[in-house]
Every structure is written in C-alpha cells, then in structure tokens.
JSON list of C-alpha atoms in Angstrom, two decimals:
[
{"chain": "A", "resi": 367, "resn": "MET", "atom": "CA", "xyz": [-57.17, -3.34, 54.83]},
{"chain": "A", "resi": 368, "resn": "SER", "atom": "CA", "xyz": [-55.20, -5.27, 52.10]},
{"chain": "A", "resi": 369, "resn": "LYS", "atom": "CA", "xyz": [-51.52, -5.43, 51.63]},
{"chain": "A", "resi": 370, "resn": "SER", "atom": "CA", "xyz": [-50.10, -3.83, 48.55]},
{"chain": "A", "resi": 371, "resn": "VAL", "atom": "CA", "xyz": [-48.05, -5.99, 46.27]},
{"chain": "A", "resi": 372, "resn": "LEU", "atom": "CA", "xyz": [-44.91, -4.24, 47.30]},
{"chain": "A", "resi": 373, "resn": "SER", "atom": "CA", "xyz": [-45.42, -5.16, 51.01]},
{"chain": "A", "resi": 374, "resn": "LEU", "atom": "CA", "xyz": [-45.58, -8.90, 50.55]},
{"chain": "A", "resi": 375, "resn": "THR", "atom": "CA", "xyz": [-43.26, -11.03, 52.38]},
{"chain": "A", "resi": 376, "resn": "PRO", "atom": "CA", "xyz": [-41.39, -13.61, 49.99]},
{"chain": "A", "resi": 377, "resn": "VAL", "atom": "CA", "xyz": [-43.63, -16.32, 51.35]},
{"chain": "A", "resi": 378, "resn": "GLU", "atom": "CA", "xyz": [-46.69, -14.30, 50.43]},
{"chain": "A", "resi": 379, "resn": "ALA", "atom": "CA", "xyz": [-45.28, -13.50, 47.09]},
{"chain": "A", "resi": 380, "resn": "VAL", "atom": "CA", "xyz": [-44.84, -17.29, 46.44]},
{"chain": "A", "resi": 381, "resn": "ALA", "atom": "CA", "xyz": [-48.47, -18.00, 47.51]},
{"chain": "A", "resi": 382, "resn": "CYS", "atom": "CA", "xyz": [-49.88, -15.67, 44.81]},
{"chain": "A", "resi": 383, "resn": "CYS", "atom": "CA", "xyz": [-47.72, -17.00, 41.83]},
{"chain": "A", "resi": 384, "resn": "SER", "atom": "CA", "xyz": [-48.63, -19.75, 39.47]},
{"chain": "A", "resi": 385, "resn": "PRO", "atom": "CA", "xyz": [-46.25, -22.77, 39.49]},
{"chain": "A", "resi": 386, "resn": "VAL", "atom": "CA", "xyz": [-43.12, -22.05, 37.34]},
{"chain": "A", "resi": 387, "resn": "THR", "atom": "CA", "xyz": [-44.23, -24.97, 34.97]},
{"chain": "A", "resi": 388, "resn": "ARG", "atom": "CA", "xyz": [-47.35, -23.30, 34.08]},
{"chain": "A", "resi": 389, "resn": "GLU", "atom": "CA", "xyz": [-46.03, -19.90, 32.92]},
{"chain": "A", "resi": 390, "resn": "PRO", "atom": "CA", "xyz": [-42.64, -18.11, 33.18]},
{"chain": "A", "resi": 391, "resn": "LEU", "atom": "CA", "xyz": [-42.30, -15.94, 36.31]},
{"chain": "A", "resi": 392, "resn": "SER", "atom": "CA", "xyz": [-42.40, -12.20, 35.87]},
{"chain": "A", "resi": 393, "resn": "ALA", "atom": "CA", "xyz": [-39.40, -10.18, 36.71]},
{"chain": "A", "resi": 394, "resn": "ASP", "atom": "CA", "xyz": [-41.34, -8.48, 39.52]},
{"chain": "A", "resi": 395, "resn": "ALA", "atom": "CA", "xyz": [-42.20, -11.93, 40.83]},
{"chain": "A", "resi": 396, "resn": "ALA", "atom": "CA", "xyz": [-38.86, -13.40, 40.74]},
{"chain": "A", "resi": 397, "resn": "LEU", "atom": "CA", "xyz": [-37.47, -10.42, 42.49]},
{"chain": "A", "resi": 398, "resn": "ARG", "atom": "CA", "xyz": [-40.04, -10.76, 45.50]},
{"chain": "A", "resi": 399, "resn": "ILE", "atom": "CA", "xyz": [-39.60, -14.59, 45.61]},
{"chain": "A", "resi": 400, "resn": "SER", "atom": "CA", "xyz": [-35.71, -14.71, 45.47]},
{"chain": "A", "resi": 401, "resn": "PRO", "atom": "CA", "xyz": [-35.10, -13.68, 49.15]},
{"chain": "A", "resi": 402, "resn": "LEU", "atom": "CA", "xyz": [-37.06, -16.85, 50.23]},
{"chain": "A", "resi": 403, "resn": "LEU", "atom": "CA", "xyz": [-34.90, -19.00, 48.07]},
{"chain": "A", "resi": 404, "resn": "LYS", "atom": "CA", "xyz": [-31.92, -17.19, 49.04]},
{"chain": "A", "resi": 405, "resn": "ALA", "atom": "CA", "xyz": [-32.69, -17.76, 52.72]},
{"chain": "A", "resi": 406, "resn": "LEU", "atom": "CA", "xyz": [-33.17, -21.59, 52.01]},
{"chain": "A", "resi": 407, "resn": "ALA", "atom": "CA", "xyz": [-29.92, -21.78, 49.91]},
{"chain": "A", "resi": 408, "resn": "ASP", "atom": "CA", "xyz": [-27.88, -21.49, 53.01]},
{"chain": "A", "resi": 409, "resn": "PRO", "atom": "CA", "xyz": [-26.95, -24.93, 54.41]},
{"chain": "A", "resi": 410, "resn": "VAL", "atom": "CA", "xyz": [-27.31, -23.66, 58.06]},
{"chain": "A", "resi": 411, "resn": "ARG", "atom": "CA", "xyz": [-30.68, -22.15, 57.43]},
{"chain": "A", "resi": 412, "resn": "LEU", "atom": "CA", "xyz": [-31.98, -25.16, 55.57]},
{"chain": "A", "resi": 413, "resn": "ARG", "atom": "CA", "xyz": [-30.96, -27.45, 58.37]},
{"chain": "A", "resi": 414, "resn": "LEU", "atom": "CA", "xyz": [-32.30, -25.03, 60.96]},
{"chain": "A", "resi": 415, "resn": "LEU", "atom": "CA", "xyz": [-35.77, -25.08, 59.19]},
{"chain": "A", "resi": 416, "resn": "SER", "atom": "CA", "xyz": [-35.62, -28.89, 59.22]},
{"chain": "A", "resi": 417, "resn": "LEU", "atom": "CA", "xyz": [-34.59, -28.99, 62.88]},
{"chain": "A", "resi": 418, "resn": "VAL", "atom": "CA", "xyz": [-37.31, -26.70, 64.06]},
{"chain": "A", "resi": 419, "resn": "ALA", "atom": "CA", "xyz": [-40.00, -28.59, 61.94]},
{"chain": "A", "resi": 420, "resn": "SER", "atom": "CA", "xyz": [-39.09, -31.92, 63.40]},
{"chain": "A", "resi": 421, "resn": "HIS", "atom": "CA", "xyz": [-38.43, -30.73, 66.89]},
{"chain": "A", "resi": 422, "resn": "GLN", "atom": "CA", "xyz": [-40.93, -32.16, 69.61]},
{"chain": "A", "resi": 423, "resn": "ASP", "atom": "CA", "xyz": [-44.22, -30.27, 69.16]},
{"chain": "A", "resi": 424, "resn": "GLY", "atom": "CA", "xyz": [-42.75, -28.43, 66.08]},
{"chain": "A", "resi": 425, "resn": "GLU", "atom": "CA", "xyz": [-41.19, -25.75, 68.08]},
{"chain": "A", "resi": 426, "resn": "ALA", "atom": "CA", "xyz": [-37.68, -24.92, 69.29]},
{"chain": "A", "resi": 427, "resn": "CYS", "atom": "CA", "xyz": [-35.54, -22.22, 70.66]},
{"chain": "A", "resi": 428, "resn": "VAL", "atom": "CA", "xyz": [-32.03, -21.55, 70.11]},
{"chain": "A", "resi": 429, "resn": "CYS", "atom": "CA", "xyz": [-31.01, -23.41, 73.31]},
{"chain": "A", "resi": 430, "resn": "ASP", "atom": "CA", "xyz": [-32.64, -26.45, 71.77]},
{"chain": "A", "resi": 431, "resn": "LEU", "atom": "CA", "xyz": [-30.78, -25.94, 68.46]},
{"chain": "A", "resi": 432, "resn": "GLN", "atom": "CA", "xyz": [-27.39, -24.86, 69.34]},
{"chain": "A", "resi": 433, "resn": "GLU", "atom": "CA", "xyz": [-25.74, -28.22, 70.07]},
{"chain": "A", "resi": 434, "resn": "ALA", "atom": "CA", "xyz": [-26.49, -29.35, 66.42]},
{"chain": "A", "resi": 435, "resn": "PHE", "atom": "CA", "xyz": [-23.96, -26.76, 65.12]},
{"chain": "A", "resi": 436, "resn": "ASP", "atom": "CA", "xyz": [-20.44, -25.60, 65.76]},
{"chain": "A", "resi": 437, "resn": "LEU", "atom": "CA", "xyz": [-21.71, -22.08, 65.88]},
{"chain": "A", "resi": 438, "resn": "SER", "atom": "CA", "xyz": [-22.23, -19.48, 68.42]},
{"chain": "A", "resi": 439, "resn": "GLN", "atom": "CA", "xyz": [-25.78, -18.76, 69.82]},
{"chain": "A", "resi": 440, "resn": "PRO", "atom": "CA", "xyz": [-25.85, -15.26, 68.25]},
{"chain": "A", "resi": 441, "resn": "THR", "atom": "CA", "xyz": [-24.97, -16.67, 64.79]},
{"chain": "A", "resi": 442, "resn": "ILE", "atom": "CA", "xyz": [-27.87, -19.18, 65.12]},
{"chain": "A", "resi": 443, "resn": "SER", "atom": "CA", "xyz": [-30.13, -16.36, 66.20]},
{"chain": "A", "resi": 444, "resn": "HIS", "atom": "CA", "xyz": [-29.24, -14.47, 63.18]},
{"chain": "A", "resi": 445, "resn": "HIS", "atom": "CA", "xyz": [-30.09, -17.42, 60.93]},
{"chain": "A", "resi": 446, "resn": "LEU", "atom": "CA", "xyz": [-33.39, -18.06, 62.59]},
{"chain": "A", "resi": 447, "resn": "LYS", "atom": "CA", "xyz": [-34.11, -14.33, 62.21]},
{"chain": "A", "resi": 448, "resn": "VAL", "atom": "CA", "xyz": [-33.62, -14.61, 58.62]},
{"chain": "A", "resi": 449, "resn": "LEU", "atom": "CA", "xyz": [-35.87, -17.42, 58.29]},
{"chain": "A", "resi": 450, "resn": "HIS", "atom": "CA", "xyz": [-38.52, -15.63, 60.33]},
{"chain": "A", "resi": 451, "resn": "GLU", "atom": "CA", "xyz": [-38.12, -12.36, 58.22]},
{"chain": "A", "resi": 452, "resn": "VAL", "atom": "CA", "xyz": [-38.78, -14.15, 54.76]},
{"chain": "A", "resi": 453, "resn": "GLY", "atom": "CA", "xyz": [-41.96, -15.79, 56.58]},
{"chain": "A", "resi": 454, "resn": "LEU", "atom": "CA", "xyz": [-40.91, -19.38, 56.94]},
{"chain": "A", "resi": 455, "resn": "LEU", "atom": "CA", "xyz": [-40.81, -19.30, 60.80]},
{"chain": "A", "resi": 456, "resn": "ASP", "atom": "CA", "xyz": [-43.21, -17.91, 63.45]},
{"chain": "A", "resi": 457, "resn": "ARG", "atom": "CA", "xyz": [-41.77, -16.97, 66.74]},
{"chain": "A", "resi": 458, "resn": "SER", "atom": "CA", "xyz": [-42.84, -16.02, 70.12]},
{"chain": "A", "resi": 459, "resn": "LYS", "atom": "CA", "xyz": [-40.95, -14.74, 73.20]},
{"chain": "A", "resi": 460, "resn": "ARG", "atom": "CA", "xyz": [-41.19, -16.39, 76.51]},
{"chain": "A", "resi": 461, "resn": "GLY", "atom": "CA", "xyz": [-39.05, -15.07, 79.24]},
{"chain": "A", "resi": 462, "resn": "VAL", "atom": "CA", "xyz": [-35.52, -14.51, 77.77]},
{"chain": "A", "resi": 463, "resn": "TRP", "atom": "CA", "xyz": [-35.91, -17.22, 75.05]},
{"chain": "A", "resi": 464, "resn": "VAL", "atom": "CA", "xyz": [-37.46, -16.89, 71.58]},
{"chain": "A", "resi": 465, "resn": "TYR", "atom": "CA", "xyz": [-39.19, -20.04, 70.35]},
{"chain": "A", "resi": 466, "resn": "TYR", "atom": "CA", "xyz": [-39.60, -20.69, 66.62]},
{"chain": "A", "resi": 467, "resn": "ARG", "atom": "CA", "xyz": [-42.27, -22.65, 64.86]},
{"chain": "A", "resi": 468, "resn": "ILE", "atom": "CA", "xyz": [-42.58, -23.46, 61.24]},
{"chain": "A", "resi": 469, "resn": "ARG", "atom": "CA", "xyz": [-45.16, -22.10, 59.13]},
{"chain": "A", "resi": 470, "resn": "PRO", "atom": "CA", "xyz": [-46.65, -24.98, 57.28]},
{"chain": "A", "resi": 471, "resn": "ALA", "atom": "CA", "xyz": [-48.49, -22.88, 54.84]},
{"chain": "A", "resi": 472, "resn": "ALA", "atom": "CA", "xyz": [-45.28, -21.26, 53.60]},
{"chain": "A", "resi": 473, "resn": "LEU", "atom": "CA", "xyz": [-43.61, -24.68, 52.93]},
{"chain": "A", "resi": 474, "resn": "ALA", "atom": "CA", "xyz": [-46.98, -25.63, 51.08]},
{"chain": "A", "resi": 475, "resn": "ASP", "atom": "CA", "xyz": [-46.70, -22.41, 48.99]},
{"chain": "A", "resi": 476, "resn": "LEU", "atom": "CA", "xyz": [-43.30, -23.08, 48.09]},
{"chain": "A", "resi": 477, "resn": "ALA", "atom": "CA", "xyz": [-44.00, -26.57, 47.04]},
{"chain": "A", "resi": 478, "resn": "ASN", "atom": "CA", "xyz": [-46.97, -25.32, 44.91]},
{"chain": "A", "resi": 479, "resn": "LEU", "atom": "CA", "xyz": [-44.66, -22.80, 43.18]},
{"chain": "A", "resi": 480, "resn": "LEU", "atom": "CA", "xyz": [-42.20, -25.60, 42.21]},
{"chain": "A", "resi": 481, "resn": "GLY", "atom": "CA", "xyz": [-44.99, -28.24, 41.90]},
{"chain": "A", "resi": 482, "resn": "GLY", "atom": "CA", "xyz": [-45.42, -30.23, 38.76]},
{"chain": "A", "resi": 483, "resn": "VAL", "atom": "CA", "xyz": [-41.84, -30.49, 37.91]},
{"chain": "A", "resi": 484, "resn": "ALA", "atom": "CA", "xyz": [-41.10, -33.88, 36.58]},
{"chain": "A", "resi": 485, "resn": "PRO", "atom": "CA", "xyz": [-37.81, -35.39, 35.80]}
]
C-alpha cells in the first residue's frame, strides 16, 4: 500500500522533491519539508545528529550522549525524539535504553534537495 502525499515524513517529502536550484519549491512542498529543516536548525539537535553519526558503530543511546551537554537526560531524549519523528534517526529499544542510529538516506536526500548550490 502506498503512502499518500499527506502522510509523508519530512525526510520522505525531501526525497520526492527536485533540488531547489532546478525549480522553485511549491508551497505544499515547503510546508512538508520545513519541519526537517526546523529540527536541524536547533544547535543541540544538529550536534546530537553529528554525535550519533560519528559514534562508534554509528549508534548511541542517551547515556552515551549526555556528557557532551549540560542538559538533563529527559531534555536530550526529547531532542532525539524530534530527530526521530522527522525521519533523521532510527531507534531501537534494548532493555531500558533506546539506541539511535542515523538514517544515511535521509541525509543524502537533504543534500540532494540543496545540491548544486554554487557560491
């Protein structure tokens, strides 16, 4: 069964769009993609994404990430949840911990959307 356009995650919306340098985004596409960019615009979330991606085996739990921030575990978990909800991270629960892993295809799709931008 295929997904309707209305149920696409922000990452899936990016994957179906042409690069912004080829043609202007439609208002609907911009509305679907903006949650992804909004999630990445937060410095904590951007850093968390980088920390997870560069962590050993490309996977980390809150317990691995907490020392890098002067934030509580629930706050870090909230930021990780936002990244998961927009489709940038996958997660799996093991015991009491949730482990996060980057979705490389999501980053590739975002790069493709912005691709071709020359200074």
